[in-house]
Amino acid sequence: MSTPEHGFFTDVTLCIGCKACEVACKQWNQLPADGYAFSGNSYDNTNGLSATTWRHVAFVEQMDRVEPSASRWMMMSDVCKHCTNAGCLEACPTGAIVRNEFGDVYVQPDVCNGCGYCVPSCPFGVVAIQPEAGVAQKCTLCYDRQKDGLEPACAKSCPTDSITFGPVEELRALAEARVAKLHAEGREAHLYGVDGPETRDVGALNAFFLIPDRPEVFNLPPKPVLPSKFQRAAYTSGLLGALALTAVGLAVFRPKPWSA
Amino acid sequence: MDATEKHGAQFAAGGAYGPDAVADSMQRGDGGFGRDQQTYYDHPVLQKPHWKWEVVTYFFIGGMAAASSALAALAASGGDPDDALLVRNARYSALAGALASGALLVKDLGRPERFLNMLRIVKLKSPMSVGVYALSVFSMNAGVRALEQLHADGHAPFAVPGWLAKPLRVTTGAPATALMACYTGVLVSATAIPVWFTGRRHIPAIFVCSAVSTGAALQNALLVLTGGSARTAKKLAIVELIASCAEAVLLLHWRLSAGESAKPLFRGARGRRLERFTLVGGLALPALLLLPSVLSRRPRHDRLLGLTAAVAALFGGYVLRESIVHAGRDSADDARAYLRHPE
Ligand code: SF4
Ligand code: SF4
């Protein structure tokens, strides 16, 4: 591959919760609105990623009663992780989900037939079926813009550079430097999706995050599973069952029944 | 459910926080904004599978078709002339089941006209791909077998040439049938849904047992309706009894060994329904009804008893598939169960 893998580095400590990324993504990708709803969860009325929402800004409020100055309000712009070992890609029976020349996990909308198997196979709950289109949809990492040498719409619109787009290797160096700086200031910071326990099954994430708290707080699984690893046990169970019952059938229908 | 509805339902169900989050925050006394959140407002981490009744019915009918075809092959290999009617019924019903399975699978797609895209690649890593090929090969074999039977019954003017039918059957028959019976269990097990992947050692075997118990029940009912011999019915009853026992043992073992993540299946209304219609109605009741004919040296054919047992077993098998598929949806909604990484 001549082009290096490209991805996102999303830094929670820089996000101001303006939701420009959500809007830019909807606009560029011509995604329909999701209706007006009041969730009551801080400033978040989007609630989560979906087939028609490919960036979602989470708002986490933490009030410290004992030490009010330690209270925090954190925002995180969530997105498809473009996993190294992508559950959605492994599950897809039509080959609609591919890894493109920029290293992104991409759903080809003209190949997908809407079987829906990628949906429960994504350990991050990202990809979903869009009922009107009948196909699975998720972040494309703005494949179309990348082909024209542009950065994705969300990164372009982010006023604080909380979302940075670029070659993954460079982004990682940037992220390590940022973590070192925050630690030097005495602040909490971890990278999610570079080499922690979360990469055990899914590998490094091309869209990774800097988070100042445990992953659960942002609904990020601390140890996301790669569903295909359950196949061995499952096939063993099923085929042993089939073998055993075939033996029963052979005995019962053998040429000379004992009951004759 | 669109977003507005979804949020509305969430709001109606006690506001922005799930019941667990409310309990947490009451304990902390911080109005829900402490520093030890377990999840993000209990919003689901995973997306729900969209599978509806088509898939439930497909799991059910596909299993029965596989078992019917296996019973036809076993009975034919035994060569007991009494069993000829079973062979005939089972071959026809296997083809009917295969055709219905294909139709249901296509109907469930978001874009049914693109069904053939499934056949543009072979992907052993994807149980969905493996399953589609298992179903295709199985259907082909079922079609050839049914044609042969039609010819033997004098209804078809031509026979399938032996040089074509035999090698096909020998090489692909058994593997396709076995996969047909179990791959749906693998399909759900190999996902990120906690209730499904924590059940990966049980679900596929349970699906196979259920395929055989419902398949044998179906053949028993058909035998009653077409006036088959009591000896054949007894053999079917033995197979059904053993499969049902194995299924019940596996289900109970799963239930006893399962942790919190299997709650959506075994607790509450769904758990009671599973207990009532699958464990008791679908497995224990038919077994009790069939036991006398299995134990007696000279089996009599009690038509009413046979039909009752069959209907109960079939309904139990359907409820089993439905419960497991629906439990997957609720499990996907439970952020805590998933974030606790329950492997
Ligand atoms: S986050 Fe989910 S949808 Fe995105 S690449 Fe990974 S498995 Fe696929
Ligand atoms: S819904 Fe589309 S993208 Fe997802 S697994 Fe099925 S064919 Fe592949």
Coordinates of C-alpha atoms and ligand atoms in Angstrom, one line a residue:
Chain A
M1 CA 0.0 0.0 0.0
S2 CA 1.5 3.2 -1.1
T3 CA -0.6 5.5 1.0
P4 CA 0.0 5.3 4.8
E5 CA -3.0 4.4 6.9
H6 CA -5.0 7.5 7.8
G7 CA -7.2 8.0 10.9
F8 CA -8.4 10.2 13.6
F9 CA -6.9 11.2 16.9
T10 CA -9.8 12.6 19.1
D11 CA -8.6 14.4 22.2
V12 CA -11.2 14.7 25.0
T13 CA -9.2 17.3 26.8
L14 CA -9.6 19.7 23.9
C15 CA -13.3 19.2 23.1
I16 CA -15.6 22.1 23.9
G17 CA -18.8 20.2 23.0
C18 CA -19.8 22.6 20.1
K19 CA -21.0 19.6 18.0
A20 CA -19.6 21.2 14.8
C21 CA -18.3 17.7 13.9
E22 CA -21.8 16.2 14.2
V23 CA -23.3 18.9 12.0
A24 CA -20.5 18.9 9.4
C25 CA -20.7 15.1 9.1
K26 CA -24.5 15.2 8.6
Q27 CA -24.1 17.9 6.1
W28 CA -21.3 16.5 4.0
N29 CA -22.7 13.0 4.0
Q30 CA -26.3 14.2 3.5
L31 CA -27.5 12.2 6.5
P32 CA -31.2 12.8 7.5
A33 CA -32.0 14.4 10.9
D34 CA -33.0 12.2 13.8
G35 CA -35.9 14.2 15.1
Y36 CA -36.1 16.5 18.1
A37 CA -35.9 14.8 21.4
F38 CA -34.9 15.8 24.9
S39 CA -32.8 13.2 26.7
G40 CA -32.1 15.1 29.9
N41 CA -28.5 13.8 29.7
S42 CA -26.5 17.0 30.0
Y43 CA -26.2 18.7 26.6
D44 CA -26.5 15.4 24.7
N45 CA -29.7 15.0 22.8
T46 CA -28.0 12.8 20.2
N47 CA -27.5 10.0 22.6
G48 CA -25.3 7.7 20.5
L49 CA -24.0 6.7 17.1
S50 CA -26.5 5.3 14.6
A51 CA -27.0 4.6 10.9
T52 CA -27.6 8.3 10.4
T53 CA -25.3 9.8 13.1
W54 CA -21.6 9.1 12.4
R55 CA -20.1 11.5 15.0
H56 CA -21.6 11.8 18.4
V57 CA -20.5 14.2 21.1
A58 CA -20.9 12.7 24.6
F59 CA -21.2 15.0 27.6
V60 CA -20.0 13.6 30.9
E61 CA -20.6 15.7 34.1
Q62 CA -18.7 14.9 37.2
M63 CA -19.3 17.0 40.3
D64 CA -17.0 16.6 43.2
R65 CA -18.9 17.6 46.3
V66 CA -15.9 17.4 48.6
E67 CA -13.5 19.4 46.4
P68 CA -15.7 21.4 43.9
S69 CA -12.7 22.6 42.0
A70 CA -12.0 19.0 41.0
S71 CA -15.4 18.9 39.2
R72 CA -15.2 18.1 35.5
W73 CA -17.3 18.5 32.4
M74 CA -15.9 16.3 29.7
M75 CA -17.0 16.0 26.0
M76 CA -16.0 13.3 23.7
S77 CA -16.7 13.1 20.0
D78 CA -17.3 9.4 19.3
V79 CA -16.9 7.8 15.9
C80 CA -16.3 4.5 14.2
K81 CA -12.9 3.2 15.4
H82 CA -11.8 1.8 12.0
C83 CA -10.4 -1.2 13.9
T84 CA -7.3 -3.1 12.8
N85 CA -9.3 -6.4 13.3
A86 CA -12.8 -5.2 12.5
G87 CA -15.7 -7.3 13.6
C88 CA -18.0 -5.8 11.1
L89 CA -15.6 -6.5 8.2
E90 CA -15.1 -10.1 9.3
A91 CA -18.8 -10.8 9.6
C92 CA -19.9 -9.3 6.2
P93 CA -20.9 -12.2 3.9
T94 CA -21.2 -10.0 0.7
G95 CA -17.7 -8.4 0.9
A96 CA -19.5 -5.1 1.1
I97 CA -17.2 -4.0 3.9
V98 CA -13.6 -3.5 2.8
R99 CA -10.5 -1.8 3.9
N100 CA -9.8 0.9 1.4
E101 CA -6.5 2.3 0.2
F102 CA -6.4 4.8 3.1
G103 CA -6.7 1.9 5.7
D104 CA -10.4 2.8 6.5
V105 CA -13.1 0.3 7.1
Y106 CA -15.6 1.2 4.4
V107 CA -19.1 -0.2 3.7
Q108 CA -19.7 -0.1 -0.1
P109 CA -23.4 1.0 -0.2
D110 CA -24.0 -0.6 -3.6
V111 CA -22.8 -4.1 -2.6
C112 CA -24.4 -4.4 0.9
N113 CA -27.7 -6.2 0.9
G114 CA -28.7 -5.4 4.4
C115 CA -28.3 -8.8 6.0
G116 CA -27.5 -7.0 9.2
Y117 CA -24.8 -9.4 10.5
C118 CA -22.2 -6.7 10.8
V119 CA -24.5 -4.9 13.3
P120 CA -24.2 -7.3 16.3
S121 CA -20.6 -8.0 15.2
C122 CA -19.2 -4.6 15.9
P123 CA -17.9 -4.6 19.5
F124 CA -18.3 -0.8 19.7
G125 CA -22.0 -0.6 18.6
V126 CA -21.2 1.6 15.6
V127 CA -22.6 0.2 12.3
A128 CA -26.4 0.0 11.9
I129 CA -28.9 -0.6 9.2
Q130 CA -30.6 2.4 7.8
P131 CA -34.1 1.2 7.2
E132 CA -34.9 3.6 4.3
A133 CA -31.8 2.7 2.4
G134 CA -32.0 -1.0 3.5
V135 CA -28.2 -1.1 3.9
A136 CA -25.6 -0.8 6.7
Q137 CA -24.1 2.6 7.3
K138 CA -21.4 4.1 9.4
C139 CA -18.5 6.6 9.2
T140 CA -16.7 6.3 5.9
L141 CA -13.8 8.5 7.2
C142 CA -14.9 10.7 4.3
Y143 CA -13.5 8.4 1.7
D144 CA -14.7 10.7 -1.0
R145 CA -13.0 13.7 0.5
Q146 CA -9.8 11.8 1.1
K147 CA -9.7 10.8 -2.5
D148 CA -9.7 14.5 -3.4
G149 CA -6.9 15.1 -0.8
L150 CA -9.2 16.8 1.7
E151 CA -9.5 16.0 5.4
P152 CA -12.8 14.6 6.7
A153 CA -15.6 17.1 7.3
C154 CA -15.5 16.6 11.1
A155 CA -11.8 17.2 11.5
K156 CA -12.0 20.2 9.1
S157 CA -14.8 21.8 11.2
C158 CA -13.3 21.1 14.6
P159 CA -12.4 24.6 16.0
T160 CA -10.1 23.3 18.7
D161 CA -8.4 20.5 16.8
S162 CA -9.8 18.0 19.3
I163 CA -10.3 15.9 16.2
T164 CA -7.1 15.6 14.2
F165 CA -6.8 13.7 10.9
G166 CA -3.7 12.3 9.4
P167 CA -1.4 9.3 9.0
V168 CA -1.9 7.1 12.0
E169 CA 1.8 6.9 12.8
E170 CA 2.1 10.7 13.0
L171 CA -1.1 10.9 15.0
R172 CA 0.3 8.5 17.6
A173 CA 3.4 10.5 18.0
L174 CA 1.3 13.6 18.5
A175 CA -0.9 11.8 21.0
E176 CA 2.1 10.5 23.0
A177 CA 3.5 14.1 23.2
R178 CA 0.1 15.4 24.4
V179 CA -0.2 12.7 27.1
A180 CA 3.3 13.6 28.3
K181 CA 2.4 17.3 28.4
L182 CA -0.8 16.6 30.4
H183 CA 1.0 14.3 32.8
A184 CA 3.6 17.0 33.3
E185 CA 0.8 19.3 34.3
G186 CA -0.4 16.7 36.7
R187 CA -3.5 15.9 34.8
E188 CA -5.0 12.4 34.1
A189 CA -4.7 11.2 30.5
H190 CA -4.8 7.8 28.7
L191 CA -4.8 6.8 25.1
Y192 CA -7.6 4.5 24.2
G193 CA -6.9 2.3 21.1
V194 CA -3.1 2.5 20.8
D195 CA -1.7 -0.4 22.9
G196 CA -3.8 -0.8 26.0
P197 CA -5.9 -3.8 27.1
E198 CA -8.7 -2.5 24.7
T199 CA -6.5 -3.6 21.8
R200 CA -6.2 -7.2 22.9
D201 CA -8.8 -8.5 20.3
V202 CA -9.5 -5.7 17.9
G203 CA -5.9 -4.5 17.5
A204 CA -4.9 -0.8 17.4
L205 CA -7.7 1.6 16.4
N206 CA -7.2 3.9 13.4
A207 CA -9.5 6.3 15.2
F208 CA -8.2 6.5 18.7
F209 CA -8.9 8.7 21.7
L210 CA -7.2 10.6 24.5
I211 CA -9.5 10.2 27.6
P212 CA -9.0 11.6 31.1
D213 CA -11.0 8.8 32.8
R214 CA -11.9 5.1 32.6
P215 CA -13.3 4.1 29.2
E216 CA -16.6 3.0 30.6
V217 CA -17.4 6.6 31.5
F218 CA -17.6 7.3 27.8
N219 CA -19.3 3.9 27.0
L220 CA -16.1 2.6 25.5
P221 CA -15.7 -1.1 26.3
P222 CA -12.5 -1.6 28.4
K223 CA -12.0 -5.0 26.6
P224 CA -13.9 -5.1 23.4
V225 CA -14.4 -8.6 22.0
L226 CA -13.7 -9.7 18.5
P227 CA -16.7 -11.9 17.8
S228 CA -15.0 -14.3 15.4
K229 CA -12.9 -15.7 18.3
F230 CA -16.1 -17.4 19.6
Q231 CA -16.5 -19.4 16.4
R232 CA -14.3 -22.3 17.4
A233 CA -16.2 -23.1 20.5
A234 CA -19.5 -22.6 18.7
Y235 CA -18.7 -24.8 15.8
T236 CA -17.4 -27.5 18.1
S237 CA -20.6 -27.4 20.1
G238 CA -22.8 -27.6 17.1
L239 CA -20.9 -30.3 15.1
L240 CA -20.4 -32.5 18.2
G241 CA -24.2 -32.3 18.7
A242 CA -24.8 -33.2 15.1
L243 CA -22.4 -36.1 15.3
A244 CA -23.9 -37.5 18.5
L245 CA -27.5 -37.3 17.2
T246 CA -26.4 -38.9 13.9
A247 CA -25.0 -41.8 15.9
V248 CA -28.4 -42.1 17.7
G249 CA -30.2 -42.1 14.4
L250 CA -27.9 -44.8 12.9
A251 CA -28.5 -47.0 15.9
V252 CA -32.3 -46.5 15.8
F253 CA -32.7 -47.0 12.1
R254 CA -30.1 -49.8 11.7
P255 CA -31.1 -52.5 9.3
K256 CA -32.2 -55.0 12.0
P257 CA -34.2 -53.2 14.7
W258 CA -33.9 -54.8 18.1
S259 CA -37.6 -54.5 18.6
A260 CA -38.6 -56.5 15.6
Chain B
M1 CA -38.3 2.7 16.3
D2 CA -37.0 6.1 15.2
A3 CA -34.9 8.3 17.4
T4 CA -37.8 10.4 18.7
E5 CA -39.7 7.3 19.7
K6 CA -36.7 5.8 21.3
H7 CA -35.9 8.8 23.4
G8 CA -39.6 9.2 24.3
A9 CA -39.7 5.6 25.5
Q10 CA -36.5 6.1 27.5
F11 CA -38.0 9.3 29.0
A12 CA -41.2 7.5 29.9
A13 CA -39.3 4.7 31.5
G14 CA -38.1 6.9 34.3
G15 CA -36.3 9.8 32.8
A16 CA -32.9 10.1 31.4
Y17 CA -31.3 7.5 33.7
G18 CA -31.9 3.8 33.7
P19 CA -33.0 2.3 37.0
D20 CA -29.5 1.2 37.7
A21 CA -28.1 4.7 37.3
V22 CA -30.8 6.1 39.5
A23 CA -29.9 3.6 42.2
D24 CA -26.2 4.4 41.9
S25 CA -26.7 8.1 42.2
M26 CA -29.1 7.8 45.2
Q27 CA -26.4 5.8 46.9
R28 CA -23.8 8.4 46.2
G29 CA -26.2 11.2 47.0
D30 CA -24.8 13.4 44.3
G31 CA -27.8 13.7 42.0
G32 CA -26.3 11.5 39.3
F33 CA -23.1 13.4 38.7
G34 CA -20.5 11.7 40.8
R35 CA -17.1 10.6 39.6
D36 CA -17.7 6.9 39.4
Q37 CA -20.0 6.5 36.5
Q38 CA -20.3 2.9 35.4
T39 CA -21.6 3.7 31.9
Y40 CA -22.5 6.7 29.8
Y41 CA -26.1 7.3 31.2
D42 CA -26.8 3.6 30.7
H43 CA -27.2 4.3 27.0
P44 CA -26.7 1.0 25.1
V45 CA -23.1 0.4 24.0
L46 CA -24.1 -2.0 21.2
Q47 CA -26.4 -1.8 18.3
K48 CA -29.4 -4.1 18.2
P49 CA -29.7 -6.8 15.5
H50 CA -32.7 -5.9 13.3
W51 CA -33.7 -9.6 12.9
K52 CA -37.5 -10.1 13.2
W53 CA -39.9 -12.9 12.8
E54 CA -38.5 -13.9 9.5
V55 CA -35.2 -14.9 11.1
V56 CA -36.9 -16.6 14.0
T57 CA -39.0 -18.6 11.6
Y58 CA -36.0 -19.4 9.4
F59 CA -34.0 -20.7 12.4
F60 CA -37.0 -22.9 13.2
I61 CA -37.9 -24.2 9.8
G62 CA -34.3 -24.5 8.6
G63 CA -33.5 -26.7 11.6
M64 CA -36.5 -28.9 10.9
A65 CA -35.7 -29.2 7.2
A66 CA -32.1 -30.3 8.1
A67 CA -33.4 -32.9 10.6
S68 CA -36.0 -34.2 8.1
S69 CA -33.4 -34.7 5.5
A70 CA -31.1 -36.5 7.9
L71 CA -34.0 -38.7 9.1
A72 CA -34.8 -39.6 5.4
A73 CA -31.2 -40.6 4.8
L74 CA -30.9 -42.6 8.0
A75 CA -34.2 -44.4 7.4
A76 CA -33.4 -45.1 3.8
S77 CA -30.0 -46.5 4.7
G78 CA -31.7 -48.8 7.3
G79 CA -33.8 -50.2 4.5
D80 CA -36.8 -51.3 6.6
P81 CA -39.7 -51.4 4.2
D82 CA -41.9 -50.1 7.0
D83 CA -40.0 -46.9 7.0
A84 CA -40.6 -46.2 3.3
L85 CA -43.4 -43.8 4.0
L86 CA -41.2 -41.8 6.5
V87 CA -38.5 -41.6 3.8
R88 CA -41.0 -40.2 1.3
N89 CA -42.6 -37.7 3.7
A90 CA -39.2 -36.6 5.0
R91 CA -37.7 -36.0 1.5
Y92 CA -40.7 -33.9 0.4
S93 CA -40.8 -31.9 3.7
A94 CA -37.0 -31.3 3.6
L95 CA -37.4 -29.7 0.2
A96 CA -40.4 -27.6 1.3
G97 CA -38.5 -26.5 4.3
A98 CA -35.4 -25.6 2.3
L99 CA -37.5 -23.5 -0.1
A100 CA -39.3 -21.7 2.7
S101 CA -35.9 -21.1 4.4
G102 CA -34.5 -19.4 1.3
A103 CA -37.6 -17.3 1.0
L104 CA -37.5 -16.1 4.6
L105 CA -33.8 -15.4 4.4
V106 CA -34.3 -13.2 1.3
K107 CA -37.3 -11.5 2.8
D108 CA -35.3 -10.5 5.9
L109 CA -32.7 -8.6 3.9
G110 CA -32.8 -4.8 3.8
R111 CA -32.3 -5.1 0.0
P112 CA -33.8 -8.5 -1.0
E113 CA -33.0 -7.9 -4.7
R114 CA -29.4 -8.1 -3.8
F115 CA -29.6 -11.5 -2.3
L116 CA -27.1 -12.9 -4.8
N117 CA -24.4 -10.6 -3.5
M118 CA -24.0 -13.2 -0.8
L119 CA -22.7 -15.6 -3.5
R120 CA -20.1 -13.3 -4.9
I121 CA -17.5 -14.3 -2.3
V122 CA -16.9 -17.3 -0.1
K123 CA -15.9 -16.3 3.4
L124 CA -15.2 -19.0 5.8
K125 CA -14.6 -16.5 8.6
S126 CA -18.2 -15.3 8.4
P127 CA -20.8 -17.8 9.7
M128 CA -23.4 -15.8 7.6
S129 CA -21.4 -16.7 4.4
V130 CA -20.9 -20.3 5.5
G131 CA -24.6 -20.6 6.3
V132 CA -25.7 -19.2 2.9
Y133 CA -23.6 -21.8 1.1
A134 CA -24.8 -24.5 3.5
L135 CA -28.4 -23.6 2.7
S136 CA -27.7 -23.4 -1.1
V137 CA -26.0 -26.9 -1.2
F138 CA -28.6 -28.3 1.2
S139 CA -31.5 -27.0 -1.0
M140 CA -29.8 -28.5 -4.1
N141 CA -29.5 -31.9 -2.5
A142 CA -33.1 -31.7 -1.1
G143 CA -34.3 -30.9 -4.6
V144 CA -32.5 -33.8 -6.2
R145 CA -33.8 -36.2 -3.5
A146 CA -37.3 -35.0 -3.9
L147 CA -37.1 -35.4 -7.6
E148 CA -35.8 -39.0 -7.1
Q149 CA -38.7 -39.6 -4.8
L150 CA -41.2 -38.2 -7.3
H151 CA -39.8 -40.5 -9.9
A152 CA -40.0 -43.5 -7.6
D153 CA -43.6 -42.6 -6.8
G154 CA -44.3 -42.5 -10.5
H155 CA -45.0 -38.8 -10.7
A156 CA -41.9 -37.6 -12.5
P157 CA -41.3 -38.7 -16.1
F158 CA -37.5 -38.6 -15.7
A159 CA -35.0 -39.6 -13.1
V160 CA -32.1 -37.6 -11.9
P161 CA -29.1 -39.4 -13.5
G162 CA -27.2 -41.4 -10.9
W163 CA -23.8 -40.2 -12.1
L164 CA -24.9 -36.7 -11.0
A165 CA -27.0 -37.4 -7.9
K166 CA -24.8 -39.9 -6.2
P167 CA -21.4 -38.1 -6.1
L168 CA -23.2 -34.9 -5.1
R169 CA -24.9 -36.6 -2.2
V170 CA -21.9 -38.4 -1.0
T171 CA -19.6 -35.4 -1.0
T172 CA -21.9 -32.7 0.1
G173 CA -25.0 -34.2 1.7
A174 CA -23.9 -34.8 5.2
P175 CA -21.7 -31.7 5.8
A176 CA -24.4 -29.4 4.3
T177 CA -27.1 -31.0 6.5
A178 CA -25.0 -30.8 9.7
L179 CA -24.1 -27.2 9.0
M180 CA -27.7 -26.4 8.2
A181 CA -28.7 -27.7 11.6
C182 CA -26.0 -25.9 13.6
Y183 CA -24.7 -22.8 11.8
T184 CA -27.6 -20.6 13.0
G185 CA -26.4 -21.3 16.6
V186 CA -22.8 -20.3 15.5
L187 CA -24.2 -17.2 13.8
V188 CA -25.6 -15.8 17.0
S189 CA -22.8 -17.1 19.2
A190 CA -20.1 -15.3 17.2
T191 CA -21.3 -11.8 17.9
A192 CA -20.6 -9.1 20.5
I193 CA -24.0 -9.6 22.2
P194 CA -23.3 -10.9 25.8
V195 CA -26.2 -13.3 26.1
W196 CA -25.2 -14.9 22.8
F197 CA -21.5 -15.1 23.1
T198 CA -21.5 -16.3 26.7
G199 CA -23.8 -19.1 25.4
R200 CA -21.5 -20.1 22.6
R201 CA -20.8 -23.6 24.1
H202 CA -24.5 -24.3 24.5
I203 CA -26.5 -22.5 21.8
P204 CA -25.3 -24.4 18.7
A205 CA -25.8 -27.8 20.3
I206 CA -29.2 -26.8 21.6
F207 CA -30.1 -25.7 18.1
V208 CA -29.1 -29.1 16.7
C209 CA -31.1 -30.9 19.4
S210 CA -34.1 -28.7 18.8
A211 CA -33.8 -29.2 15.1
V212 CA -33.9 -33.0 15.6
S213 CA -36.6 -33.0 18.2
T214 CA -38.9 -30.7 16.2
G215 CA -37.9 -32.5 12.9
A216 CA -38.8 -35.9 14.4
A217 CA -42.0 -34.4 15.8
L218 CA -42.9 -33.1 12.4
Q219 CA -42.3 -36.4 10.8
N220 CA -44.3 -38.2 13.4
A221 CA -47.2 -35.9 12.7
L222 CA -46.9 -36.5 9.0
L223 CA -46.7 -40.2 9.6
V224 CA -49.9 -40.1 11.6
L225 CA -51.6 -38.1 8.9
T226 CA -50.5 -40.4 6.1
G227 CA -51.1 -43.6 8.0
G228 CA -47.6 -44.9 8.6
S229 CA -46.6 -47.9 10.6
A230 CA -46.4 -47.9 14.4
R231 CA -42.9 -49.4 14.2
T232 CA -41.7 -46.3 12.3
A233 CA -43.4 -44.1 14.7
K234 CA -41.7 -45.8 17.6
K235 CA -38.3 -45.2 16.0
L236 CA -39.1 -41.6 15.5
A237 CA -40.2 -41.3 19.1
I238 CA -36.9 -42.8 20.3
V239 CA -34.9 -40.2 18.3
E240 CA -37.2 -37.4 19.5
L241 CA -36.9 -38.5 23.1
I242 CA -33.2 -38.6 23.1
A243 CA -32.8 -35.3 21.4
S244 CA -35.3 -33.7 23.7
C245 CA -33.5 -35.0 26.8
A246 CA -30.2 -33.7 25.5
E247 CA -31.8 -30.4 24.7
A248 CA -33.3 -30.1 28.2
V249 CA -30.0 -31.0 29.9
L250 CA -28.1 -28.5 27.8
L251 CA -30.6 -25.7 28.5
L252 CA -30.6 -26.4 32.2
H253 CA -26.8 -26.6 32.3
W254 CA -26.6 -23.3 30.4
R255 CA -29.1 -21.7 32.8
L256 CA -27.2 -22.9 35.9
S257 CA -23.8 -22.0 34.6
A258 CA -24.7 -18.7 33.0
G259 CA -23.8 -15.5 34.8
E260 CA -25.6 -12.2 34.8
S261 CA -25.3 -11.7 31.0
A262 CA -27.9 -14.5 30.4
K263 CA -30.5 -12.6 32.4
P264 CA -32.5 -11.4 29.4
L265 CA -33.1 -15.0 28.4
F266 CA -33.8 -16.8 31.7
R267 CA -35.3 -14.2 33.9
G268 CA -38.6 -12.3 33.8
A269 CA -41.5 -12.9 31.4
R270 CA -39.2 -14.3 28.7
G271 CA -37.7 -16.8 31.1
R272 CA -41.1 -18.0 32.3
R273 CA -42.3 -18.3 28.7
L274 CA -39.2 -20.4 27.8
E275 CA -39.8 -22.6 30.9
R276 CA -43.5 -23.0 30.2
F277 CA -43.5 -23.6 26.4
T278 CA -40.1 -25.0 25.7
L279 CA -38.8 -26.9 28.8
V280 CA -42.2 -28.1 30.0
G281 CA -44.5 -27.9 27.0
G282 CA -42.0 -28.6 24.2
L283 CA -39.7 -31.1 25.8
A284 CA -41.1 -32.7 29.0
L285 CA -44.7 -33.1 27.8
P286 CA -44.0 -34.7 24.4
A287 CA -41.4 -37.0 26.1
L288 CA -44.1 -38.1 28.6
L289 CA -46.6 -38.7 25.9
L290 CA -44.2 -40.6 23.7
L291 CA -42.7 -42.7 26.6
P292 CA -45.4 -45.5 26.6
S293 CA -45.0 -46.2 22.9
V294 CA -41.2 -46.2 23.3
L295 CA -41.3 -48.6 26.2
S296 CA -44.0 -51.0 24.8
R297 CA -42.9 -54.1 22.9
R298 CA -45.8 -53.8 20.6
P299 CA -46.3 -50.2 19.8
R300 CA -49.8 -49.1 19.0
H301 CA -50.3 -46.0 17.0
D302 CA -52.3 -43.5 19.0
R303 CA -53.1 -40.7 16.5
L304 CA -54.4 -38.1 18.9
L305 CA -51.5 -38.6 21.3
G306 CA -49.0 -38.5 18.5
L307 CA -50.4 -35.3 17.1
T308 CA -50.6 -33.6 20.5
A309 CA -47.0 -34.4 21.2
A310 CA -45.9 -33.1 17.9
V311 CA -47.8 -29.8 18.1
A312 CA -46.4 -29.2 21.6
A313 CA -42.9 -30.0 20.5
L314 CA -43.1 -27.7 17.5
F315 CA -44.4 -24.8 19.5
G316 CA -41.7 -25.3 22.1
G317 CA -39.0 -25.3 19.3
Y318 CA -40.4 -22.0 17.9
V319 CA -40.5 -20.4 21.3
L320 CA -36.9 -21.4 21.9
R321 CA -35.6 -19.7 18.8
E322 CA -37.8 -16.7 19.4
S323 CA -36.6 -16.3 23.0
I324 CA -32.9 -16.5 22.1
V325 CA -33.3 -14.0 19.2
H326 CA -35.3 -11.6 21.3
A327 CA -33.0 -12.0 24.4
G328 CA -30.2 -10.8 22.1
R329 CA -31.9 -7.5 21.6
D330 CA -32.4 -6.8 25.3
S331 CA -28.8 -7.9 25.9
A332 CA -27.5 -5.4 23.4
D333 CA -29.4 -2.7 25.4
D334 CA -27.7 -3.6 28.7
A335 CA -24.6 -1.4 28.7
R336 CA -23.5 -2.6 32.1
A337 CA -23.6 -6.3 31.2
Y338 CA -21.3 -5.6 28.2
L339 CA -18.9 -3.1 29.8
R340 CA -18.3 -5.6 32.6
H341 CA -16.7 -7.7 29.8
P342 CA -18.4 -10.9 30.8
E343 CA -16.4 -13.5 28.7
Ligands
SF4_1 S1 -15.8 0.3 15.3 FE1 -17.3 -1.3 14.6 S2 -18.0 -0.5 12.6 FE2 -16.1 0.6 13.1 S3 -14.5 -0.6 12.1 FE3 -14.6 -1.3 14.2 S4 -16.0 -3.1 14.1 FE4 -16.3 -1.9 12.2
SF4_2 S1 -25.6 -5.6 6.3 FE1 -24.3 -5.2 4.5 S2 -22.3 -4.5 5.3 FE2 -23.4 -5.5 7.0 S3 -22.8 -7.7 6.9 FE3 -24.7 -7.6 5.7 S4 -24.0 -7.3 3.6 FE4 -22.2 -6.8 4.9

